[in-house]
mmCIF file of C-alpha atoms in Angstrom:
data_model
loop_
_atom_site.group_PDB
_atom_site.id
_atom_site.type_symbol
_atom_site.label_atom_id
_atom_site.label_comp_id
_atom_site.label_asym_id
_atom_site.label_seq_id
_atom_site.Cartn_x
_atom_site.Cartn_y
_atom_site.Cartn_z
ATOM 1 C CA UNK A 1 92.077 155.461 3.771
ATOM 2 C CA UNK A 2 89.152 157.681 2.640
ATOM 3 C CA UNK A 3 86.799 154.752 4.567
ATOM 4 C CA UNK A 4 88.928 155.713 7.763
ATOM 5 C CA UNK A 5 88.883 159.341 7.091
ATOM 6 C CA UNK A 6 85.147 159.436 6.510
ATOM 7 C CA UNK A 7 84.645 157.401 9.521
ATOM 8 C CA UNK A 8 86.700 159.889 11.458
ATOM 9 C CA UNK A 9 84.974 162.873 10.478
ATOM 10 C CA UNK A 10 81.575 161.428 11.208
ATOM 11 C CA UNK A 11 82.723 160.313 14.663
ATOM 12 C CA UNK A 12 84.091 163.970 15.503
ATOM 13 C CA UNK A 13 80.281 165.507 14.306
ATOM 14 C CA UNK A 14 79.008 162.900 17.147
ATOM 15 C CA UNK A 15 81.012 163.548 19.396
ATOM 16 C CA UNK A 16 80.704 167.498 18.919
ATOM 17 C CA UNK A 17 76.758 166.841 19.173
ATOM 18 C CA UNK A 18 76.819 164.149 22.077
ATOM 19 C CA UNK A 19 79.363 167.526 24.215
ATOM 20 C CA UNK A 20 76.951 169.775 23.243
ATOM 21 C CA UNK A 21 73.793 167.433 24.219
ATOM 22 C CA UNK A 22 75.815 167.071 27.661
ATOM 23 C CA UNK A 23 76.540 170.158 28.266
ATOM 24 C CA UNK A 24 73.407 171.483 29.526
ATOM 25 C CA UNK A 25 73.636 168.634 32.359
ATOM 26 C CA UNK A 26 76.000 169.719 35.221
ATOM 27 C CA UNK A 27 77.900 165.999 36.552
ATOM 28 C CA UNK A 28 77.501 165.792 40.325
ATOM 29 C CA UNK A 29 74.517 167.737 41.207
ATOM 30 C CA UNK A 30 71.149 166.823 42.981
ATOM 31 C CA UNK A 31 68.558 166.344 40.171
ATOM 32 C CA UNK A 32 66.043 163.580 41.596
ATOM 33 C CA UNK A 33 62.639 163.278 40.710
ATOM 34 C CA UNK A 34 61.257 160.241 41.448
ATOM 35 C CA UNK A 35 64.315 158.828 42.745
ATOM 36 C CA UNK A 36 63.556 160.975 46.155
ATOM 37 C CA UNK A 37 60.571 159.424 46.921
ATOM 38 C CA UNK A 38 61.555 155.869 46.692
ATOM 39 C CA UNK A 39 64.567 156.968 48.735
ATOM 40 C CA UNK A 40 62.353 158.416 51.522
ATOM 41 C CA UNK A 41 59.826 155.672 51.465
ATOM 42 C CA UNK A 42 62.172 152.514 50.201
ATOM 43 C CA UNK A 43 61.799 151.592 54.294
ATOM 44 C CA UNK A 44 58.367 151.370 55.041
ATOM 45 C CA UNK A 45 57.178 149.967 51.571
ATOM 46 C CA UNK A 46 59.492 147.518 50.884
ATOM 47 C CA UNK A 47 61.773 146.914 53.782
ATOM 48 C CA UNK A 48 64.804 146.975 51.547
ATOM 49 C CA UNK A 49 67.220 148.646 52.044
ATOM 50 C CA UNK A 50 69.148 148.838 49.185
ATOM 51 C CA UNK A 51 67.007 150.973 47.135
ATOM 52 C CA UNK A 52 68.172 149.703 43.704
ATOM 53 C CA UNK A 53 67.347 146.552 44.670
ATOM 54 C CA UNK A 54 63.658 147.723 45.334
ATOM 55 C CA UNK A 55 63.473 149.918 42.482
ATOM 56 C CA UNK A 56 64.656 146.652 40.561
ATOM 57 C CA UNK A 57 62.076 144.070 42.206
ATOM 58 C CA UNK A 58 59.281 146.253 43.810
ATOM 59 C CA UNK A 59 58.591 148.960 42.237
ATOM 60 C CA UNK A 60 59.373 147.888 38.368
ATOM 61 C CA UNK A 61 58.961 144.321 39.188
ATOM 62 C CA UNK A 62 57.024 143.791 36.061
ATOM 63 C CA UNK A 63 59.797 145.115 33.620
ATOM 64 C CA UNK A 64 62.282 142.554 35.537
ATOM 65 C CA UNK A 65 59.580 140.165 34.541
ATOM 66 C CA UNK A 66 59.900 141.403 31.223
ATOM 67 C CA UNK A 67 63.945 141.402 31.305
ATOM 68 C CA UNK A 68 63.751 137.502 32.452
ATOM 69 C CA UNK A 69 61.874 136.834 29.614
ATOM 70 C CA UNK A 70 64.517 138.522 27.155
ATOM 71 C CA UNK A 71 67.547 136.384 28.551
ATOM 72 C CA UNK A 72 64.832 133.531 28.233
ATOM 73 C CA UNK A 73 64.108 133.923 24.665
ATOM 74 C CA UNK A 74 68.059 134.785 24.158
ATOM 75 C CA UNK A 75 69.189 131.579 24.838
ATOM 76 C CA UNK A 76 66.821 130.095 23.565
ATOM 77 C CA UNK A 77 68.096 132.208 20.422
ATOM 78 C CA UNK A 78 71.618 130.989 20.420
ATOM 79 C CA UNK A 79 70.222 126.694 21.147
ATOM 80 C CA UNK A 80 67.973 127.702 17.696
ATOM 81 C CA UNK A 81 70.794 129.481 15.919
ATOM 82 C CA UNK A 82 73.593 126.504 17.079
ATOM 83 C CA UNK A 83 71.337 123.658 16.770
ATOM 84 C CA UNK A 84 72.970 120.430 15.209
ATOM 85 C CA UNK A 85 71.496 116.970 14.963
ATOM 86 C CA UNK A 86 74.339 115.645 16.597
ATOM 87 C CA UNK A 87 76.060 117.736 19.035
ATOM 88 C CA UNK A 88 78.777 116.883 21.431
ATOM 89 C CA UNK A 89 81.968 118.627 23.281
ATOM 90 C CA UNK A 90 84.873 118.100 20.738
ATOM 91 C CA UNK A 91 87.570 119.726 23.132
ATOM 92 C CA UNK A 92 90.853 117.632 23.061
ATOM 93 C CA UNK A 93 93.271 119.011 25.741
ATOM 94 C CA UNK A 94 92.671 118.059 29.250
ATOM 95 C CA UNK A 95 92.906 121.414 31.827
ATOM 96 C CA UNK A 96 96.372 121.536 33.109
ATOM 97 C CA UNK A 97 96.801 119.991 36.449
ATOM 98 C CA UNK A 98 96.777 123.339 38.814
ATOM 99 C CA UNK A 99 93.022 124.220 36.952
ATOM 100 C CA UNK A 100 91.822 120.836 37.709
ATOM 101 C CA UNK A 101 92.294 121.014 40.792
ATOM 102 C CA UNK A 102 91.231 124.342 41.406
ATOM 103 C CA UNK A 103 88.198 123.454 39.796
ATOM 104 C CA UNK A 104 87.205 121.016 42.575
ATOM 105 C CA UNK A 105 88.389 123.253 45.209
ATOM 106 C CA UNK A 106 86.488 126.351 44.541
ATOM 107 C CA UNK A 107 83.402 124.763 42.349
ATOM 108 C CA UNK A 108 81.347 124.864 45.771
ATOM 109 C CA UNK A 109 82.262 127.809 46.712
ATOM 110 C CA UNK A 110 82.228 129.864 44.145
ATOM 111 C CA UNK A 111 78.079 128.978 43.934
ATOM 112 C CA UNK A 112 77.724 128.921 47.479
ATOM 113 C CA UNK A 113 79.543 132.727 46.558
ATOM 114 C CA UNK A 114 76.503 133.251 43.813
ATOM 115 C CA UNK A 115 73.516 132.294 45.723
ATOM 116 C CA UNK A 116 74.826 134.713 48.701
ATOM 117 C CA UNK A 117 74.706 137.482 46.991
ATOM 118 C CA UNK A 118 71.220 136.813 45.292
ATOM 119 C CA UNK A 119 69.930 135.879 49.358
ATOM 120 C CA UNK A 120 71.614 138.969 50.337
ATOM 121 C CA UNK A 121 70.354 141.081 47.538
ATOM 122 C CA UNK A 122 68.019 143.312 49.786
ATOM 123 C CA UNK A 123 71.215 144.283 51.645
ATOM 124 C CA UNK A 124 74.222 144.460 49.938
ATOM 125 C CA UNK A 125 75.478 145.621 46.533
ATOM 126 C CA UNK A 126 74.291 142.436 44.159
ATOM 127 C CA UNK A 127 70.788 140.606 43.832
ATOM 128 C CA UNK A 128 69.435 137.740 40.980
ATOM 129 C CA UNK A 129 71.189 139.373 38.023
ATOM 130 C CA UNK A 130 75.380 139.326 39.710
ATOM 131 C CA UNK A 131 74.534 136.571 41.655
ATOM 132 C CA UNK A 132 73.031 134.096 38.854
ATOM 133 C CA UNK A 133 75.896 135.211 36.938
ATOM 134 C CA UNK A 134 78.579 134.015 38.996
ATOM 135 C CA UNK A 135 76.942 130.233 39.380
ATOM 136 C CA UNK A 136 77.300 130.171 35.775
ATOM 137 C CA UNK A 137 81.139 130.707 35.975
ATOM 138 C CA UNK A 138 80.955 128.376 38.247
ATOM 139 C CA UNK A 139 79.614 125.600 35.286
ATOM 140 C CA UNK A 140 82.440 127.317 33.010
ATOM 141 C CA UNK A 141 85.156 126.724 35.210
ATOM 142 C CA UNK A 142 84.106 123.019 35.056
ATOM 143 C CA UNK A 143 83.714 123.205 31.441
ATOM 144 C CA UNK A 144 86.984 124.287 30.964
ATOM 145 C CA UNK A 145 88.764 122.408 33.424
ATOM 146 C CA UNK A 146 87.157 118.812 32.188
ATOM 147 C CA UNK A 147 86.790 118.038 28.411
ATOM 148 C CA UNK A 148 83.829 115.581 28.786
ATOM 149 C CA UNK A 149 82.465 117.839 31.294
ATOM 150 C CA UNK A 150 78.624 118.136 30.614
ATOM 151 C CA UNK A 151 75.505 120.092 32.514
ATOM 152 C CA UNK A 152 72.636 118.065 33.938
ATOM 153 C CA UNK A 153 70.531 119.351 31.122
ATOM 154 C CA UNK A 154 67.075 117.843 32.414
ATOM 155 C CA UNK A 155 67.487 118.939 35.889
ATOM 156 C CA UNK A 156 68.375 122.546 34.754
ATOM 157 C CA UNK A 157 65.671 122.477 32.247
ATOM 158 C CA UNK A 158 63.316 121.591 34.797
ATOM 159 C CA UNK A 159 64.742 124.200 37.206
ATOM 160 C CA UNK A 160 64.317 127.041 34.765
ATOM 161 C CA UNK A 161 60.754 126.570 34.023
ATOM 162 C CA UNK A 162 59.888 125.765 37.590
ATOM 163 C CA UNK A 163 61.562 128.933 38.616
ATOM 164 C CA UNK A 164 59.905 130.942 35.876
ATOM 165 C CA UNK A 165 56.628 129.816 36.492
ATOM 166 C CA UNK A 166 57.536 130.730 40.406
ATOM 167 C CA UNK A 167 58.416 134.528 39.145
ATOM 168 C CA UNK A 168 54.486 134.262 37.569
ATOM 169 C CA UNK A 169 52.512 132.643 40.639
ATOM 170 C CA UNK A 170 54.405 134.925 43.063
ATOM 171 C CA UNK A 171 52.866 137.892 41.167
ATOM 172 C CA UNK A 172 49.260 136.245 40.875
ATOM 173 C CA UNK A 173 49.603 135.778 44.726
ATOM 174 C CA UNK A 174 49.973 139.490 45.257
ATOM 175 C CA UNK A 175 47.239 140.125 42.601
ATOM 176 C CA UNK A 176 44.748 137.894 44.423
ATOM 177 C CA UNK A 177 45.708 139.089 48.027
ATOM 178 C CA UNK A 178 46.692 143.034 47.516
ATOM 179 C CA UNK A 179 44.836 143.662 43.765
ATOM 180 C CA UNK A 180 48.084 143.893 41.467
ATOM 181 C CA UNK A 181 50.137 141.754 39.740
ATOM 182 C CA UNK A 182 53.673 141.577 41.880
ATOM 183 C CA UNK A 183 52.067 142.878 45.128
ATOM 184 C CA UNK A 184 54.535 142.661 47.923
ATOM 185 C CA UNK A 185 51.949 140.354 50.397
ATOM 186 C CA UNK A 186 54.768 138.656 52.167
ATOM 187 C CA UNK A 187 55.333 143.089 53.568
ATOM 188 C CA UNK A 188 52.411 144.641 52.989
ATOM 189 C CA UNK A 189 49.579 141.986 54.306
ATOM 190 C CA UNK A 190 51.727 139.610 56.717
ATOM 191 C CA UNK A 191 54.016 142.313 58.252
ATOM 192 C CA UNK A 192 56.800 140.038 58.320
ATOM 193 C CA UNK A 193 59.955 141.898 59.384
ATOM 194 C CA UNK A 194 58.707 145.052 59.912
ATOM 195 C CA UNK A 195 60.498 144.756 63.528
ATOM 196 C CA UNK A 196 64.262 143.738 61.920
ATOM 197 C CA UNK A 197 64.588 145.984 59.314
ATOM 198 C CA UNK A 198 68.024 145.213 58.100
ATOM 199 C CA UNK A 199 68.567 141.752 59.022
ATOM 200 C CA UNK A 200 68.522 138.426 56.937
ATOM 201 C CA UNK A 201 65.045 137.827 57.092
ATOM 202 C CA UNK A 202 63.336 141.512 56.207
ATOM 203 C CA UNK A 203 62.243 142.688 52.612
ATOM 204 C CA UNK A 204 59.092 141.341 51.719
ATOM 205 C CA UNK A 205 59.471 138.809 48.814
ATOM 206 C CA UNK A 206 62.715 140.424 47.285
ATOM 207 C CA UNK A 207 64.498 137.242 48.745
ATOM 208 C CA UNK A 208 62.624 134.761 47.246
ATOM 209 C CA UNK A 209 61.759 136.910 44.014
ATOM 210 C CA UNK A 210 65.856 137.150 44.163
ATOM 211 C CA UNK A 211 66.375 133.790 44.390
ATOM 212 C CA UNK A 212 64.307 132.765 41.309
ATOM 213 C CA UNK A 213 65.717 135.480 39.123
ATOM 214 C CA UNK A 214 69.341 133.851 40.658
ATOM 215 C CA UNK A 215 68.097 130.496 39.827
ATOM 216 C CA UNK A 216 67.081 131.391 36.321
ATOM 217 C CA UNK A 217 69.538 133.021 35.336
ATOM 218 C CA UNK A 218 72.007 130.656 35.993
ATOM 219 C CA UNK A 219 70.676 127.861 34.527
ATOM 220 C CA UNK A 220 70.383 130.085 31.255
ATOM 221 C CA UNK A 221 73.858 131.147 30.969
ATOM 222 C CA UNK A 222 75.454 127.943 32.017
ATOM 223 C CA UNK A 223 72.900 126.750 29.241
ATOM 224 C CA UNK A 224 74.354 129.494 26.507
ATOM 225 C CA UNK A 225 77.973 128.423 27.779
ATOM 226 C CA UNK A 226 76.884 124.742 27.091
ATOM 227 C CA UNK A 227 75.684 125.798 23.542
ATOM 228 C CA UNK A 228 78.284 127.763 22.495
ATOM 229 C CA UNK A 229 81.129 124.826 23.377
ATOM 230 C CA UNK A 230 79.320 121.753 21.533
ATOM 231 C CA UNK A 231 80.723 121.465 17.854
ATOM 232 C CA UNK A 232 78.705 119.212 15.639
ATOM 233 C CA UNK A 233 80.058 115.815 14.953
ATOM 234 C CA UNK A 234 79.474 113.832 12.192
ATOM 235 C CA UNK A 235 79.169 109.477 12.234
ATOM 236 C CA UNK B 1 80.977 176.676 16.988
ATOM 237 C CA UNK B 2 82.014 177.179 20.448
ATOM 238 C CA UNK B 3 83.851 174.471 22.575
ATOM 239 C CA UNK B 4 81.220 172.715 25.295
ATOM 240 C CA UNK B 5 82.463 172.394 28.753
ATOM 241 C CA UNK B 6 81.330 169.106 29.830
ATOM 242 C CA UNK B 7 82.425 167.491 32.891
ATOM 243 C CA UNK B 8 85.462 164.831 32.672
ATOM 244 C CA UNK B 9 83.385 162.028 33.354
ATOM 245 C CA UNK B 10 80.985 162.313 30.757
ATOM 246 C CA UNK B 11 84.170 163.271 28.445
ATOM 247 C CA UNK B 12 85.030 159.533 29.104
ATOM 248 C CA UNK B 13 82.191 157.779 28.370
ATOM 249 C CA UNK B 14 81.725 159.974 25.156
ATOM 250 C CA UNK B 15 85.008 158.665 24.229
ATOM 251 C CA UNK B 16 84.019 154.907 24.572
ATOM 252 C CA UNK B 17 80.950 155.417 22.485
ATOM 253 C CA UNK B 18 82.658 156.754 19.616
ATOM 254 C CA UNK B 19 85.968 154.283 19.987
ATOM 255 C CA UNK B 20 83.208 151.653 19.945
ATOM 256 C CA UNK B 21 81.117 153.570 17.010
ATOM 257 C CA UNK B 22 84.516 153.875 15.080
ATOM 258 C CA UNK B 23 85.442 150.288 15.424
ATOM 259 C CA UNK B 24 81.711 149.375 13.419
ATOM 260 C CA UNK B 25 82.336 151.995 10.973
ATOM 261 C CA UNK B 26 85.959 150.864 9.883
ATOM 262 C CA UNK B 27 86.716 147.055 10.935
ATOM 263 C CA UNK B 28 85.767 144.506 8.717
ATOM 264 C CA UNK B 29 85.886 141.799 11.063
ATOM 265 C CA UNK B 30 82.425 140.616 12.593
ATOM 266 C CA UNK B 31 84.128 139.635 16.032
ATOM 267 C CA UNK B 32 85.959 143.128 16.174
ATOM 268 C CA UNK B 33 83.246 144.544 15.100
ATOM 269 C CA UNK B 34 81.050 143.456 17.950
ATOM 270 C CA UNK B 35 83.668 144.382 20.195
ATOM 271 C CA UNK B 36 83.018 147.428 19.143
ATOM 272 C CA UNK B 37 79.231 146.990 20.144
ATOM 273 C CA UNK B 38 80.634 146.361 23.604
ATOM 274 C CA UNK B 39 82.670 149.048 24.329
ATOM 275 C CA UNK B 40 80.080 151.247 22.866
ATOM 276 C CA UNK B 41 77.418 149.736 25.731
ATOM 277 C CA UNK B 42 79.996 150.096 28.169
ATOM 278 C CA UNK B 43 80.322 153.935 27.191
ATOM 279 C CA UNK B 44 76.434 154.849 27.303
ATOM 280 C CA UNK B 45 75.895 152.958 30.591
ATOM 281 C CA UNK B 46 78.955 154.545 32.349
ATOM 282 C CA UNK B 47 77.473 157.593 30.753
ATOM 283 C CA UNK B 48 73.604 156.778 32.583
ATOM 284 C CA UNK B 49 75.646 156.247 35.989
ATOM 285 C CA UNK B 50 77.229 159.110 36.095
ATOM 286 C CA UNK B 51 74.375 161.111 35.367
ATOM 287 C CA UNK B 52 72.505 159.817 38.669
ATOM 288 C CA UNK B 53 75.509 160.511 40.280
ATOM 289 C CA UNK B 54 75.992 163.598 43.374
ATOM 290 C CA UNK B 55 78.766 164.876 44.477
ATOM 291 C CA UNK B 56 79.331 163.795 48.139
ATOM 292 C CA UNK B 57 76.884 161.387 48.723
ATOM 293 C CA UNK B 58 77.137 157.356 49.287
ATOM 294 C CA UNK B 59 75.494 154.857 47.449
ATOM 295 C CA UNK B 60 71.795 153.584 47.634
ATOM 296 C CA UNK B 61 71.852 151.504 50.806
ATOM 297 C CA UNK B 62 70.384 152.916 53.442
ATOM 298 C CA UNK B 63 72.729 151.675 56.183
ATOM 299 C CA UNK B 64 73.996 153.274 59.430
ATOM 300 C CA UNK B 65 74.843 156.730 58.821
ATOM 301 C CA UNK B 66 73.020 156.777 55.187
ATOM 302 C CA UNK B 67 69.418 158.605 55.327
ATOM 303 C CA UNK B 68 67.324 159.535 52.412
ATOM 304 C CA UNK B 69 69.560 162.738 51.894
ATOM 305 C CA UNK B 70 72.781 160.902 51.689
ATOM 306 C CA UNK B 71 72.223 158.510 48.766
ATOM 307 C CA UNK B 72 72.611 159.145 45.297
ATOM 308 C CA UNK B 73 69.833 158.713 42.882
ATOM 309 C CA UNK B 74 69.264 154.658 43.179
ATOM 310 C CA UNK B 75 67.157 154.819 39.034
ATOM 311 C CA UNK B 76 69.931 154.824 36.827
ATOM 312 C CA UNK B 77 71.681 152.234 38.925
ATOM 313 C CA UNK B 78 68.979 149.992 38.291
ATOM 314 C CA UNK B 79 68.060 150.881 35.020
ATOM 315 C CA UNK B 80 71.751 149.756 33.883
ATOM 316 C CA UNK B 81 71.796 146.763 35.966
ATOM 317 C CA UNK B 82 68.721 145.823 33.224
ATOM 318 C CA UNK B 83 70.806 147.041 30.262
ATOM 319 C CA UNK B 84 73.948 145.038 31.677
ATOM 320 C CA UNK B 85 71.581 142.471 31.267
ATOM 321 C CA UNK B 86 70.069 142.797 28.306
ATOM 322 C CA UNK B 87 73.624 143.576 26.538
ATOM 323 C CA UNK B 88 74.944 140.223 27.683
ATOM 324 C CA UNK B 89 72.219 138.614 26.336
ATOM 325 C CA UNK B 90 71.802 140.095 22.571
ATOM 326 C CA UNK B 91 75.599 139.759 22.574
ATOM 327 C CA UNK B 92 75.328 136.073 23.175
ATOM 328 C CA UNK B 93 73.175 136.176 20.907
ATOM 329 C CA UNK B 94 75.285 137.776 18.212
ATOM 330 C CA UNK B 95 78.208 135.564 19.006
ATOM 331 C CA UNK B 96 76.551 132.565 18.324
ATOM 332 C CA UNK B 97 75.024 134.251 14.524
ATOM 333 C CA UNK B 98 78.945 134.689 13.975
ATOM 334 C CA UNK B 99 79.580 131.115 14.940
ATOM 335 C CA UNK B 100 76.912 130.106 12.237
ATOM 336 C CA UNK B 101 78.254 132.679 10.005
ATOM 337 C CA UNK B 102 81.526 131.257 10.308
ATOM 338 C CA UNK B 103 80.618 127.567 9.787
ATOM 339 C CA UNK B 104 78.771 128.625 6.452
ATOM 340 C CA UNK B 105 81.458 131.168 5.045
ATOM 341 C CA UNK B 106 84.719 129.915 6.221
ATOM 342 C CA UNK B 107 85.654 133.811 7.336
ATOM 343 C CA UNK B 108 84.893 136.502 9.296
ATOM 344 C CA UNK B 109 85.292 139.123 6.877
ATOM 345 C CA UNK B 110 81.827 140.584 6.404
ATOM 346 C CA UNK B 111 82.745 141.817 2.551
ATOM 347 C CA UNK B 112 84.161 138.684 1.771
ATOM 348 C CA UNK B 113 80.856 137.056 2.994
ATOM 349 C CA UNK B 114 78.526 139.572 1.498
ATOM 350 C CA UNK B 115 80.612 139.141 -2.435
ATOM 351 C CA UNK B 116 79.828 135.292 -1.906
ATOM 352 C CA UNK B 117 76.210 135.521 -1.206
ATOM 353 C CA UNK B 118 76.174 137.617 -4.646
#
């Protein structure tokens, strides 16, 4: 009781402090910076036009480098913290009848879903991130529909460095063509789609820099969902 | 001590960072207590969003009909689509130190396990 009543009055001195903090920043008003400029020149630099998207890939493409490589070493946290000599799915009931064969049904399209939204990402609401998350439900849906229902671990392990190394020699490309890592050559040197702003094929590399992210990302969460749902068995 | 006037929205995600800050002070459950993590990451990126926000104006796409002028302020956007990120990650990551911890201690009860470690 005096835990909870502690607790309580420290919350309400946060609280008090976070109001006050906020105060001083009116909700709803103009207060761009730099956001301004890549609004005004998102067009002819990247030929995005979903500015986060460009903020996200062109302009702080490096930190999304660095963000890959945090959901990279994160799984690779929770395979180091789960390991077992002997690991295998233990689950015992079979999905019911109406989520098997939903499973089947949607399975395609609910990654064919995923790797729209990463093509689309200069476009539309979504990109890598979304998009690489939904092709892992995708794997979960199976796992929980199927109880012997494994990954294709070598093929995804293979996919995730490939695609990873792919992030790296993308940006090397722009370093040797344009002078910095992450350059936008496929824009900026080859002009491509500086007529079709807008359509499918427009926005530099953010496509194909989209698609790894989408790749990589999936295969690491459908590779945290396989770790988390092995149980150790002992012969 | 006067009363602050702060805007509704920012009221609300105030509220989810302490509901979340109050669940780590007083639960004694790992798993709630990391639920607690969550809501508190939920709070302070709805909080970052609704600072980039402006009143009247359309999201960062520059469509038909959307200029420059029209779009809201497209940094905090992506700044939290990072954090999302990064969230789901380190609480992967936590999940699977409170599988180990369970396997080890038999409960989830974080005094329980810190009296048997001694």
């Amino acid at each position: 009781m005096l835990k909870r009543g502690l607790a309580i009055i420290t919350l309400l001195i946060i609280g008090y402090w976070l109001a006050q903090g906020l105060a001083g920043v009116p909700f709803g008003q103009d207060k761009m910076l730099v956001g301004q400029y890549y609004l005004d020149h998102v067009k002819e630099q990247t030929g995005s036009v979903n500015a986060v998207t460009a903020v996200v890939v062109n302009y702080r493409g490096f930190d999304t480098l660095g963000e890959v490589t945090v959901l990279f070493i994160a799984s690779t946290g929770v395979g180091a913290l789960l390991w077992e000599r002997k690991k295998r799915r233990t689950a015992k009931t079979e999905g019911s009848i109406v989520l098997t064969t939903g499973t089947r049904l949607l399975v395609p399209f609910v990654i064919l879903f995923g790797a729209y939204i990463f093509i689309h990402g200069h476009l539309t609401p979504g990109g890598g991130f979304p998009g690489g998350a939904t092709i892992a439900t995708a794997f979960l849906l199976l796992y929980m529909a199927f109880t012997m229902y494994e990954i294709p671990h070598k093929a995804f392990e293979k996919t995730e460095g490939l695609v990873g190394m792919g992030y790296v020699i993308v940006g090397l490309i722009g370093l040797a063509i344009g002078g910095y890592f992450l350059f936008d050559w496929i824009w900026q040197t080859w002009g491509w789609g500086h007529d079709n702003i807008g359509r499918l094929f427009s926005g530099g590399f953010i496509p194909i820099i989209y698609t790894i992210i989408g790749l990589k990302v999936g295969t690491e969460l459908s590779g945290i969902i396989d770790n988390m749902l092995k149980e150790e068995v002992s012969e | 001590m006067s009363v602050p006037h702060i805007s509704a929205f920012y009221f609300g995600a105030i509220a989810l960072v302490l509901i979340g800050l109050y669940a780590i002070l007083v639960k004694k459950n790992i798993l709630k207590m990391l639920i607690g993590l969550s809501i508190m990451e939920t709070g302070v990126n709805l909080l970052l969003v609704s600072i980039g926000y402006i009143s009247g104006r359309s999201a960062p796409i520059l469509s038909e009909g959307i200029g420059p002028n029209q779009a809201v302020d497209p940094i905090p956007q992506a700044l939290v689509l990072t954090a999302i990120v990064i969230g789901v990650a380190t609480t992967a990551m936590a999940l699977s130190a409170v599988i180990v911890l369970y396997k080890r201690y038999g409960t989830l009860n974080i005094e329980e396990i810190r009296r048997l470690r001694g």
